[in-house]
Amino acid sequence: MHPFSYTRVSNTREALDAGRGGGRYIAGGTTLVDLMRETVERPETLVDITGLPLSEITVTERGGLRIGALVTMSEAAANRKVRTTYPVVSEALELSASAQLRNMATIGGNIMQRTRCTYFRDVTADCNKREPGSGCAALHGVNRTHAILGTSDACVATHPSDVAVAFAALEARVHLLGPDGTRQVPFVDFLLRPGSTPQHEQALRRGELITTVEIPALPRPLRSGYLKVRDRQSYEFALTSAAVALHVRGGVIRQAKVAAGGVGTVPWKLPAVEQHLVGERPSESLWAAAAERAADGARPLQHNRFKVELLKRTVERQLRVVGGTK
Ligand SMILES: Cc1cc2nc3c(=O)[nH]c(=O)nc-3n(C[C@H](O)[C@H](O)[C@H](O)COP(=O)(O)OP(=O)(O)OC[C@H]3O[C@@H](n4cnc5c(N)ncnc54)[C@H](O)[C@@H]3O)c2cc1C
Ligand code: SF4
């Protein structure tokens, strides 16, 4: 591990000053410390933000939810409001990592986590994300777990977060505080596709702090849920996943919010699937026809062609579960 200095801040002003000076925020430390041990990350200054007042979950005026960046994954998953309003969020969290990690890890840290691509974490391998211009060992290497959507010639790594898939589906917004004040970014624009610059992963400016993630109010009744398909039943990242929320009134689907995980370089919103559902009556044939659109535009690699079919089946199954025709 490279030498670094450590400072603990007690208010946002101190945090922003330290961030502007090049300090790296640390919350639960469950992923940043790993990367520092592996020398993938080499920050010179760590700014411990766990003393900031960002640990609340509040209901917005319109009936949405704001989850503080420092709320732990287990607190968010157990929160009554989250569980009753957006089960897709609590399910995605409960299917993530392990209980011990969820007790330490925060919502802000979760959406900021970096890819699990093994070449990224192996400092002897070529990796454009870790070392721009060095190449991508995964393109012609072992790429079974890599992305089939949103890839580029520079990088094919997936974004590993589960709850980010739920946030993308629900069209959440990320609230940021920086030296120039506050701003909001739609969740689907917050995480960046690799393009030719895979080292740029989030729409964060220097020193900006995530303060909350806001989930907008959605019409009631809203049924939602998360399905995660992986190589083993616990403590594993997704091969594919589906976050689904449906508002059905008078026997007709009025709103559909769908996103997939484990398949995209970012959580993958599925507008073609959503459009196929809206205005229709729930049925087995509808789920199957809508899910056919889930892999539109997919560019599978040598070892992950299976993800195309697996993705469609994952989405179809979760539509059936949430839509209530199982
Ligand atoms: C073995 C293992 C298995 C895992 N399995 C899963 C899984 O199945 N699903 C899943 O979703 N995740 C999984 N994870 C990832 C885990 O959820 C993350 O490690 C955790 O959420 C990160 O949160 P943290 O608070 O510890 O972040 P930290 O490690 O403290 O920080 C991570 C990054 O976020 C930045 N950051 C943190 N807070 C802020 C903020 N408020 N504003 C700006 N930047 C900030 C830090 O600078 C750093 O770059 C796993 C992790 C491990 C180690
Ligand atoms: S897929 Fe991305 S993270 Fe993995 S080796 Fe290639 S450039 Fe690096």
PDB file of N, CA, C and O in Angstrom, residues 17-86:
ATOM      1  N   ASP A  17     -13.439  21.666   1.228  1.00  0.00           N
ATOM      2  CA  ASP A  17     -12.081  22.238   1.169  1.00  0.00           C
ATOM      3  C   ASP A  17     -11.059  21.130   0.911  1.00  0.00           C
ATOM      4  O   ASP A  17     -10.180  21.259   0.067  1.00  0.00           O
ATOM      5  N   ALA A  18     -11.213  20.034   1.655  1.00  0.00           N
ATOM      6  CA  ALA A  18     -10.265  18.920   1.497  1.00  0.00           C
ATOM      7  C   ALA A  18     -10.425  18.271   0.120  1.00  0.00           C
ATOM      8  O   ALA A  18      -9.435  17.917  -0.526  1.00  0.00           O
ATOM      9  N   GLY A  19     -11.673  18.153  -0.335  1.00  0.00           N
ATOM     10  CA  GLY A  19     -11.916  17.542  -1.655  1.00  0.00           C
ATOM     11  C   GLY A  19     -11.357  18.392  -2.778  1.00  0.00           C
ATOM     12  O   GLY A  19     -10.753  17.885  -3.729  1.00  0.00           O
ATOM     13  N   ARG A  20     -11.533  19.698  -2.639  1.00  0.00           N
ATOM     14  CA  ARG A  20     -11.023  20.614  -3.669  1.00  0.00           C
ATOM     15  C   ARG A  20      -9.496  20.546  -3.737  1.00  0.00           C
ATOM     16  O   ARG A  20      -8.892  20.680  -4.791  1.00  0.00           O
ATOM     17  N   GLY A  21      -8.888  20.275  -2.596  1.00  0.00           N
ATOM     18  CA  GLY A  21      -7.430  20.167  -2.546  1.00  0.00           C
ATOM     19  C   GLY A  21      -6.915  18.819  -3.027  1.00  0.00           C
ATOM     20  O   GLY A  21      -5.721  18.541  -2.884  1.00  0.00           O
ATOM     21  N   GLY A  22      -7.808  17.984  -3.542  1.00  0.00           N
ATOM     22  CA  GLY A  22      -7.360  16.697  -4.095  1.00  0.00           C
ATOM     23  C   GLY A  22      -7.566  15.526  -3.151  1.00  0.00           C
ATOM     24  O   GLY A  22      -7.190  14.399  -3.467  1.00  0.00           O
ATOM     25  N   GLY A  23      -8.160  15.759  -1.968  1.00  0.00           N
ATOM     26  CA  GLY A  23      -8.418  14.667  -1.017  1.00  0.00           C
ATOM     27  C   GLY A  23      -9.472  13.717  -1.573  1.00  0.00           C
ATOM     28  O   GLY A  23     -10.358  14.128  -2.320  1.00  0.00           O
ATOM     29  N   ARG A  24      -9.353  12.454  -1.192  1.00  0.00           N
ATOM     30  CA  ARG A  24     -10.289  11.434  -1.671  1.00  0.00           C
ATOM     31  C   ARG A  24     -11.243  11.062  -0.544  1.00  0.00           C
ATOM     32  O   ARG A  24     -10.800  10.703   0.555  1.00  0.00           O
ATOM     33  N   TYR A  25     -12.552  11.178  -0.786  1.00  0.00           N
ATOM     34  CA  TYR A  25     -13.521  10.855   0.253  1.00  0.00           C
ATOM     35  C   TYR A  25     -13.511   9.356   0.552  1.00  0.00           C
ATOM     36  O   TYR A  25     -13.356   8.537  -0.349  1.00  0.00           O
ATOM     37  N   ILE A  26     -13.678   9.050   1.820  1.00  0.00           N
ATOM     38  CA  ILE A  26     -13.855   7.637   2.189  1.00  0.00           C
ATOM     39  C   ILE A  26     -15.033   7.552   3.145  1.00  0.00           C
ATOM     40  O   ILE A  26     -15.160   8.360   4.069  1.00  0.00           O
ATOM     41  N   ALA A  27     -15.928   6.589   2.877  1.00  0.00           N
ATOM     42  CA  ALA A  27     -17.105   6.409   3.729  1.00  0.00           C
ATOM     43  C   ALA A  27     -16.918   5.093   4.487  1.00  0.00           C
ATOM     44  O   ALA A  27     -16.128   5.027   5.425  1.00  0.00           O
ATOM     45  N   GLY A  28     -17.594   4.007   4.059  1.00  0.00           N
ATOM     46  CA  GLY A  28     -17.427   2.716   4.739  1.00  0.00           C
ATOM     47  C   GLY A  28     -16.053   2.108   4.505  1.00  0.00           C
ATOM     48  O   GLY A  28     -15.599   1.259   5.278  1.00  0.00           O
ATOM     49  N   GLY A  29     -15.414   2.488   3.425  1.00  0.00           N
ATOM     50  CA  GLY A  29     -14.066   1.978   3.120  1.00  0.00           C
ATOM     51  C   GLY A  29     -14.039   0.556   2.591  1.00  0.00           C
ATOM     52  O   GLY A  29     -12.976  -0.003   2.357  1.00  0.00           O
ATOM     53  N   THR A  30     -15.219  -0.052   2.344  1.00  0.00           N
ATOM     54  CA  THR A  30     -15.244  -1.491   2.007  1.00  0.00           C
ATOM     55  C   THR A  30     -14.716  -1.796   0.612  1.00  0.00           C
ATOM     56  O   THR A  30     -14.354  -2.922   0.325  1.00  0.00           O
ATOM     57  N   THR A  31     -14.662  -0.796  -0.242  1.00  0.00           N
ATOM     58  CA  THR A  31     -14.105  -1.066  -1.562  1.00  0.00           C
ATOM     59  C   THR A  31     -12.853  -0.243  -1.824  1.00  0.00           C
ATOM     60  O   THR A  31     -11.894  -0.719  -2.415  1.00  0.00           O
ATOM     61  N   LEU A  32     -12.810   0.985  -1.325  1.00  0.00           N
ATOM     62  CA  LEU A  32     -11.634   1.832  -1.570  1.00  0.00           C
ATOM     63  C   LEU A  32     -10.382   1.237  -0.919  1.00  0.00           C
ATOM     64  O   LEU A  32      -9.304   1.207  -1.519  1.00  0.00           O
ATOM     65  N   VAL A  33     -10.530   0.734   0.310  1.00  0.00           N
ATOM     66  CA  VAL A  33      -9.352   0.189   1.008  1.00  0.00           C
ATOM     67  C   VAL A  33      -8.816  -1.042   0.274  1.00  0.00           C
ATOM     68  O   VAL A  33      -7.603  -1.222   0.120  1.00  0.00           O
ATOM     69  N   ASP A  34      -9.727  -1.890  -0.230  1.00  0.00           N
ATOM     70  CA  ASP A  34      -9.289  -3.052  -1.039  1.00  0.00           C
ATOM     71  C   ASP A  34      -8.443  -2.598  -2.220  1.00  0.00           C
ATOM     72  O   ASP A  34      -7.385  -3.151  -2.496  1.00  0.00           O
ATOM     73  N   LEU A  35      -8.941  -1.593  -2.918  1.00  0.00           N
ATOM     74  CA  LEU A  35      -8.239  -1.115  -4.119  1.00  0.00           C
ATOM     75  C   LEU A  35      -6.900  -0.480  -3.745  1.00  0.00           C
ATOM     76  O   LEU A  35      -5.939  -0.566  -4.519  1.00  0.00           O
ATOM     77  N   MET A  36      -6.838   0.129  -2.583  1.00  0.00           N
ATOM     78  CA  MET A  36      -5.562   0.713  -2.136  1.00  0.00           C
ATOM     79  C   MET A  36      -4.573  -0.396  -1.785  1.00  0.00           C
ATOM     80  O   MET A  36      -3.395  -0.315  -2.112  1.00  0.00           O
ATOM     81  N   ARG A  37      -5.063  -1.449  -1.147  1.00  0.00           N
ATOM     82  CA  ARG A  37      -4.175  -2.581  -0.819  1.00  0.00           C
ATOM     83  C   ARG A  37      -3.595  -3.192  -2.089  1.00  0.00           C
ATOM     84  O   ARG A  37      -2.440  -3.600  -2.121  1.00  0.00           O
ATOM     85  N   GLU A  38      -4.424  -3.256  -3.124  1.00  0.00           N
ATOM     86  CA  GLU A  38      -3.963  -3.850  -4.390  1.00  0.00           C
ATOM     87  C   GLU A  38      -3.175  -2.850  -5.237  1.00  0.00           C
ATOM     88  O   GLU A  38      -2.782  -3.165  -6.352  1.00  0.00           O
ATOM     89  N   THR A  39      -3.002  -1.649  -4.737  1.00  0.00           N
ATOM     90  CA  THR A  39      -2.318  -0.508  -5.392  1.00  0.00           C
ATOM     91  C   THR A  39      -2.976  -0.092  -6.705  1.00  0.00           C
ATOM     92  O   THR A  39      -2.363   0.562  -7.541  1.00  0.00           O
ATOM     93  N   VAL A  40      -4.235  -0.477  -6.896  1.00  0.00           N
ATOM     94  CA  VAL A  40      -4.996   0.004  -8.054  1.00  0.00           C
ATOM     95  C   VAL A  40      -5.319   1.486  -7.831  1.00  0.00           C
ATOM     96  O   VAL A  40      -5.281   2.291  -8.757  1.00  0.00           O
ATOM     97  N   GLU A  41      -5.633   1.832  -6.600  1.00  0.00           N
ATOM     98  CA  GLU A  41      -5.891   3.228  -6.227  1.00  0.00           C
ATOM     99  C   GLU A  41      -4.749   3.694  -5.319  1.00  0.00           C
ATOM    100  O   GLU A  41      -4.330   2.943  -4.422  1.00  0.00           O
ATOM    101  N   ARG A  42      -4.295   4.926  -5.562  1.00  0.00           N
ATOM    102  CA  ARG A  42      -3.186   5.442  -4.737  1.00  0.00           C
ATOM    103  C   ARG A  42      -3.452   6.871  -4.272  1.00  0.00           C
ATOM    104  O   ARG A  42      -2.672   7.783  -4.576  1.00  0.00           O
ATOM    105  N   PRO A  43      -4.551   7.104  -3.559  1.00  0.00           N
ATOM    106  CA  PRO A  43      -4.810   8.474  -3.107  1.00  0.00           C
ATOM    107  C   PRO A  43      -3.759   8.932  -2.106  1.00  0.00           C
ATOM    108  O   PRO A  43      -3.260   8.125  -1.315  1.00  0.00           O
ATOM    109  N   GLU A  44      -3.439  10.221  -2.162  1.00  0.00           N
ATOM    110  CA  GLU A  44      -2.445  10.738  -1.208  1.00  0.00           C
ATOM    111  C   GLU A  44      -3.089  11.143   0.107  1.00  0.00           C
ATOM    112  O   GLU A  44      -2.482  11.083   1.159  1.00  0.00           O
ATOM    113  N   THR A  45      -4.362  11.587   0.013  1.00  0.00           N
ATOM    114  CA  THR A  45      -5.070  12.005   1.229  1.00  0.00           C
ATOM    115  C   THR A  45      -6.451  11.377   1.259  1.00  0.00           C
ATOM    116  O   THR A  45      -7.209  11.479   0.281  1.00  0.00           O
ATOM    117  N   LEU A  46      -6.764  10.740   2.369  1.00  0.00           N
ATOM    118  CA  LEU A  46      -8.113  10.214   2.556  1.00  0.00           C
ATOM    119  C   LEU A  46      -8.892  11.170   3.448  1.00  0.00           C
ATOM    120  O   LEU A  46      -8.389  11.595   4.491  1.00  0.00           O
ATOM    121  N   VAL A  47     -10.100  11.494   3.023  1.00  0.00           N
ATOM    122  CA  VAL A  47     -10.946  12.406   3.784  1.00  0.00           C
ATOM    123  C   VAL A  47     -12.138  11.605   4.302  1.00  0.00           C
ATOM    124  O   VAL A  47     -13.047  11.249   3.538  1.00  0.00           O
ATOM    125  N   ASP A  48     -12.115  11.308   5.573  1.00  0.00           N
ATOM    126  CA  ASP A  48     -13.163  10.481   6.180  1.00  0.00           C
ATOM    127  C   ASP A  48     -14.419  11.343   6.368  1.00  0.00           C
ATOM    128  O   ASP A  48     -14.412  12.305   7.138  1.00  0.00           O
ATOM    129  N   ILE A  49     -15.482  10.980   5.664  1.00  0.00           N
ATOM    130  CA  ILE A  49     -16.698  11.814   5.689  1.00  0.00           C
ATOM    131  C   ILE A  49     -17.789  11.223   6.585  1.00  0.00           C
ATOM    132  O   ILE A  49     -18.926  11.713   6.583  1.00  0.00           O
ATOM    133  N   THR A  50     -17.464  10.192   7.349  1.00  0.00           N
ATOM    134  CA  THR A  50     -18.527   9.510   8.097  1.00  0.00           C
ATOM    135  C   THR A  50     -19.131  10.372   9.213  1.00  0.00           C
ATOM    136  O   THR A  50     -20.173  10.029   9.753  1.00  0.00           O
ATOM    137  N   GLY A  51     -18.478  11.505   9.535  1.00  0.00           N
ATOM    138  CA  GLY A  51     -19.044  12.391  10.558  1.00  0.00           C
ATOM    139  C   GLY A  51     -20.016  13.424   9.993  1.00  0.00           C
ATOM    140  O   GLY A  51     -20.584  14.226  10.739  1.00  0.00           O
ATOM    141  N   LEU A  52     -20.249  13.399   8.683  1.00  0.00           N
ATOM    142  CA  LEU A  52     -21.153  14.398   8.087  1.00  0.00           C
ATOM    143  C   LEU A  52     -22.625  13.998   8.300  1.00  0.00           C
ATOM    144  O   LEU A  52     -22.948  12.809   8.362  1.00  0.00           O
ATOM    145  N   PRO A  53     -23.497  14.993   8.359  1.00  0.00           N
ATOM    146  CA  PRO A  53     -24.921  14.685   8.605  1.00  0.00           C
ATOM    147  C   PRO A  53     -25.648  14.260   7.320  1.00  0.00           C
ATOM    148  O   PRO A  53     -26.506  14.974   6.813  1.00  0.00           O
ATOM    149  N   LEU A  54     -25.279  13.099   6.804  1.00  0.00           N
ATOM    150  CA  LEU A  54     -25.880  12.624   5.544  1.00  0.00           C
ATOM    151  C   LEU A  54     -26.443  11.218   5.726  1.00  0.00           C
ATOM    152  O   LEU A  54     -26.370  10.380   4.832  1.00  0.00           O
ATOM    153  N   SER A  55     -26.991  10.961   6.920  1.00  0.00           N
ATOM    154  CA  SER A  55     -27.412   9.589   7.234  1.00  0.00           C
ATOM    155  C   SER A  55     -28.917   9.461   7.428  1.00  0.00           C
ATOM    156  O   SER A  55     -29.382   8.589   8.162  1.00  0.00           O
ATOM    157  N   GLU A  56     -29.673  10.335   6.778  1.00  0.00           N
ATOM    158  CA  GLU A  56     -31.128  10.292   6.979  1.00  0.00           C
ATOM    159  C   GLU A  56     -31.848   9.785   5.745  1.00  0.00           C
ATOM    160  O   GLU A  56     -31.387   9.997   4.621  1.00  0.00           O
ATOM    161  N   ILE A  57     -33.007   9.184   5.985  1.00  0.00           N
ATOM    162  CA  ILE A  57     -33.915   8.848   4.874  1.00  0.00           C
ATOM    163  C   ILE A  57     -35.174   9.662   5.115  1.00  0.00           C
ATOM    164  O   ILE A  57     -35.798   9.564   6.176  1.00  0.00           O
ATOM    165  N   THR A  58     -35.519  10.522   4.151  1.00  0.00           N
ATOM    166  CA  THR A  58     -36.673  11.392   4.363  1.00  0.00           C
ATOM    167  C   THR A  58     -37.651  11.262   3.196  1.00  0.00           C
ATOM    168  O   THR A  58     -37.264  10.928   2.069  1.00  0.00           O
ATOM    169  N   VAL A  59     -38.913  11.577   3.512  1.00  0.00           N
ATOM    170  CA  VAL A  59     -39.947  11.568   2.477  1.00  0.00           C
ATOM    171  C   VAL A  59     -40.015  12.971   1.885  1.00  0.00           C
ATOM    172  O   VAL A  59     -40.026  13.958   2.623  1.00  0.00           O
ATOM    173  N   THR A  60     -40.009  13.079   0.567  1.00  0.00           N
ATOM    174  CA  THR A  60     -40.054  14.402  -0.059  1.00  0.00           C
ATOM    175  C   THR A  60     -41.484  14.941  -0.050  1.00  0.00           C
ATOM    176  O   THR A  60     -42.441  14.193   0.172  1.00  0.00           O
ATOM    177  N   GLU A  61     -41.606  16.238  -0.330  1.00  0.00           N
ATOM    178  CA  GLU A  61     -42.933  16.869  -0.326  1.00  0.00           C
ATOM    179  C   GLU A  61     -43.911  16.151  -1.242  1.00  0.00           C
ATOM    180  O   GLU A  61     -45.088  16.016  -0.965  1.00  0.00           O
ATOM    181  N   ARG A  62     -43.400  15.670  -2.364  1.00  0.00           N
ATOM    182  CA  ARG A  62     -44.276  15.000  -3.340  1.00  0.00           C
ATOM    183  C   ARG A  62     -44.479  13.519  -3.065  1.00  0.00           C
ATOM    184  O   ARG A  62     -45.159  12.831  -3.818  1.00  0.00           O
ATOM    185  N   GLY A  63     -43.809  13.021  -2.016  1.00  0.00           N
ATOM    186  CA  GLY A  63     -44.010  11.618  -1.656  1.00  0.00           C
ATOM    187  C   GLY A  63     -42.924  10.688  -2.170  1.00  0.00           C
ATOM    188  O   GLY A  63     -43.074   9.466  -2.099  1.00  0.00           O
ATOM    189  N   GLY A  64     -41.833  11.254  -2.689  1.00  0.00           N
ATOM    190  CA  GLY A  64     -40.691  10.410  -3.046  1.00  0.00           C
ATOM    191  C   GLY A  64     -39.804  10.188  -1.828  1.00  0.00           C
ATOM    192  O   GLY A  64     -40.191  10.525  -0.699  1.00  0.00           O
ATOM    193  N   LEU A  65     -38.627   9.629  -2.035  1.00  0.00           N
ATOM    194  CA  LEU A  65     -37.718   9.365  -0.915  1.00  0.00           C
ATOM    195  C   LEU A  65     -36.353   9.936  -1.205  1.00  0.00           C
ATOM    196  O   LEU A  65     -35.884   9.887  -2.349  1.00  0.00           O
ATOM    197  N   ARG A  66     -35.724  10.491  -0.168  1.00  0.00           N
ATOM    198  CA  ARG A  66     -34.330  10.919  -0.297  1.00  0.00           C
ATOM    199  C   ARG A  66     -33.492  10.099   0.671  1.00  0.00           C
ATOM    200  O   ARG A  66     -33.740  10.107   1.876  1.00  0.00           O
ATOM    201  N   ILE A  67     -32.527   9.402   0.118  1.00  0.00           N
ATOM    202  CA  ILE A  67     -31.669   8.532   0.930  1.00  0.00           C
ATOM    203  C   ILE A  67     -30.299   9.192   1.036  1.00  0.00           C
ATOM    204  O   ILE A  67     -29.631   9.437   0.021  1.00  0.00           O
ATOM    205  N   GLY A  68     -29.882   9.512   2.267  1.00  0.00           N
ATOM    206  CA  GLY A  68     -28.587  10.168   2.483  1.00  0.00           C
ATOM    207  C   GLY A  68     -27.437   9.292   2.001  1.00  0.00           C
ATOM    208  O   GLY A  68     -27.492   8.057   2.095  1.00  0.00           O
ATOM    209  N   ALA A  69     -26.376   9.947   1.515  1.00  0.00           N
ATOM    210  CA  ALA A  69     -25.238   9.206   0.961  1.00  0.00           C
ATOM    211  C   ALA A  69     -24.561   8.329   2.004  1.00  0.00           C
ATOM    212  O   ALA A  69     -23.944   7.327   1.669  1.00  0.00           O
ATOM    213  N   LEU A  70     -24.679   8.706   3.298  1.00  0.00           N
ATOM    214  CA  LEU A  70     -24.001   7.929   4.334  1.00  0.00           C
ATOM    215  C   LEU A  70     -24.918   6.917   5.026  1.00  0.00           C
ATOM    216  O   LEU A  70     -24.507   6.273   5.996  1.00  0.00           O
ATOM    217  N   VAL A  71     -26.140   6.795   4.543  1.00  0.00           N
ATOM    218  CA  VAL A  71     -27.000   5.716   5.054  1.00  0.00           C
ATOM    219  C   VAL A  71     -26.337   4.400   4.659  1.00  0.00           C
ATOM    220  O   VAL A  71     -25.894   4.245   3.514  1.00  0.00           O
ATOM    221  N   THR A  72     -26.223   3.467   5.598  1.00  0.00           N
ATOM    222  CA  THR A  72     -25.586   2.199   5.223  1.00  0.00           C
ATOM    223  C   THR A  72     -26.567   1.362   4.400  1.00  0.00           C
ATOM    224  O   THR A  72     -27.790   1.556   4.446  1.00  0.00           O
ATOM    225  N   MET A  73     -25.997   0.405   3.690  1.00  0.00           N
ATOM    226  CA  MET A  73     -26.842  -0.464   2.865  1.00  0.00           C
ATOM    227  C   MET A  73     -27.852  -1.211   3.739  1.00  0.00           C
ATOM    228  O   MET A  73     -29.008  -1.355   3.368  1.00  0.00           O
ATOM    229  N   SER A  74     -27.410  -1.659   4.937  1.00  0.00           N
ATOM    230  CA  SER A  74     -28.371  -2.396   5.775  1.00  0.00           C
ATOM    231  C   SER A  74     -29.446  -1.481   6.336  1.00  0.00           C
ATOM    232  O   SER A  74     -30.614  -1.881   6.418  1.00  0.00           O
ATOM    233  N   GLU A  75     -29.090  -0.229   6.684  1.00  0.00           N
ATOM    234  CA  GLU A  75     -30.124   0.692   7.185  1.00  0.00           C
ATOM    235  C   GLU A  75     -31.155   0.975   6.086  1.00  0.00           C
ATOM    236  O   GLU A  75     -32.350   0.982   6.336  1.00  0.00           O
ATOM    237  N   ALA A  76     -30.679   1.205   4.867  1.00  0.00           N
ATOM    238  CA  ALA A  76     -31.611   1.502   3.772  1.00  0.00           C
ATOM    239  C   ALA A  76     -32.507   0.300   3.492  1.00  0.00           C
ATOM    240  O   ALA A  76     -33.714   0.439   3.290  1.00  0.00           O
ATOM    241  N   ALA A  77     -31.903  -0.902   3.511  1.00  0.00           N
ATOM    242  CA  ALA A  77     -32.683  -2.108   3.196  1.00  0.00           C
ATOM    243  C   ALA A  77     -33.761  -2.359   4.247  1.00  0.00           C
ATOM    244  O   ALA A  77     -34.842  -2.847   3.939  1.00  0.00           O
ATOM    245  N   ALA A  78     -33.438  -2.007   5.516  1.00  0.00           N
ATOM    246  CA  ALA A  78     -34.377  -2.299   6.610  1.00  0.00           C
ATOM    247  C   ALA A  78     -35.399  -1.188   6.819  1.00  0.00           C
ATOM    248  O   ALA A  78     -36.397  -1.381   7.510  1.00  0.00           O
ATOM    249  N   ASN A  79     -35.184  -0.035   6.207  1.00  0.00           N
ATOM    250  CA  ASN A  79     -36.056   1.121   6.458  1.00  0.00           C
ATOM    251  C   ASN A  79     -37.497   0.822   6.015  1.00  0.00           C
ATOM    252  O   ASN A  79     -37.733   0.361   4.899  1.00  0.00           O
ATOM    253  N   ARG A  80     -38.440   1.125   6.899  1.00  0.00           N
ATOM    254  CA  ARG A  80     -39.839   0.777   6.616  1.00  0.00           C
ATOM    255  C   ARG A  80     -40.364   1.477   5.368  1.00  0.00           C
ATOM    256  O   ARG A  80     -41.057   0.895   4.551  1.00  0.00           O
ATOM    257  N   LYS A  81     -40.013   2.762   5.219  1.00  0.00           N
ATOM    258  CA  LYS A  81     -40.482   3.519   4.046  1.00  0.00           C
ATOM    259  C   LYS A  81     -39.947   2.912   2.748  1.00  0.00           C
ATOM    260  O   LYS A  81     -40.643   2.803   1.746  1.00  0.00           O
ATOM    261  N   VAL A  82     -38.655   2.564   2.785  1.00  0.00           N
ATOM    262  CA  VAL A  82     -38.047   1.986   1.583  1.00  0.00           C
ATOM    263  C   VAL A  82     -38.730   0.658   1.269  1.00  0.00           C
ATOM    264  O   VAL A  82     -39.111   0.382   0.122  1.00  0.00           O
ATOM    265  N   ARG A  83     -38.917  -0.150   2.304  1.00  0.00           N
ATOM    266  CA  ARG A  83     -39.484  -1.494   2.081  1.00  0.00           C
ATOM    267  C   ARG A  83     -40.902  -1.429   1.554  1.00  0.00           C
ATOM    268  O   ARG A  83     -41.299  -2.222   0.706  1.00  0.00           O
ATOM    269  N   THR A  84     -41.683  -0.468   2.079  1.00  0.00           N
ATOM    270  CA  THR A  84     -43.092  -0.446   1.658  1.00  0.00           C
ATOM    271  C   THR A  84     -43.274   0.309   0.340  1.00  0.00           C
ATOM    272  O   THR A  84     -44.134  -0.051  -0.457  1.00  0.00           O
ATOM    273  N   THR A  85     -42.454   1.341   0.099  1.00  0.00           N
ATOM    274  CA  THR A  85     -42.675   2.136  -1.119  1.00  0.00           C
ATOM    275  C   THR A  85     -41.930   1.576  -2.327  1.00  0.00           C
ATOM    276  O   THR A  85     -42.449   1.572  -3.428  1.00  0.00           O
ATOM    277  N   TYR A  86     -40.678   1.170  -2.090  1.00  0.00           N
ATOM    278  CA  TYR A  86     -39.856   0.703  -3.217  1.00  0.00           C
ATOM    279  C   TYR A  86     -39.161  -0.611  -2.846  1.00  0.00           C
ATOM    280  O   TYR A  86     -37.936  -0.636  -2.642  1.00  0.00           O
TER     281      TYR A  86
END
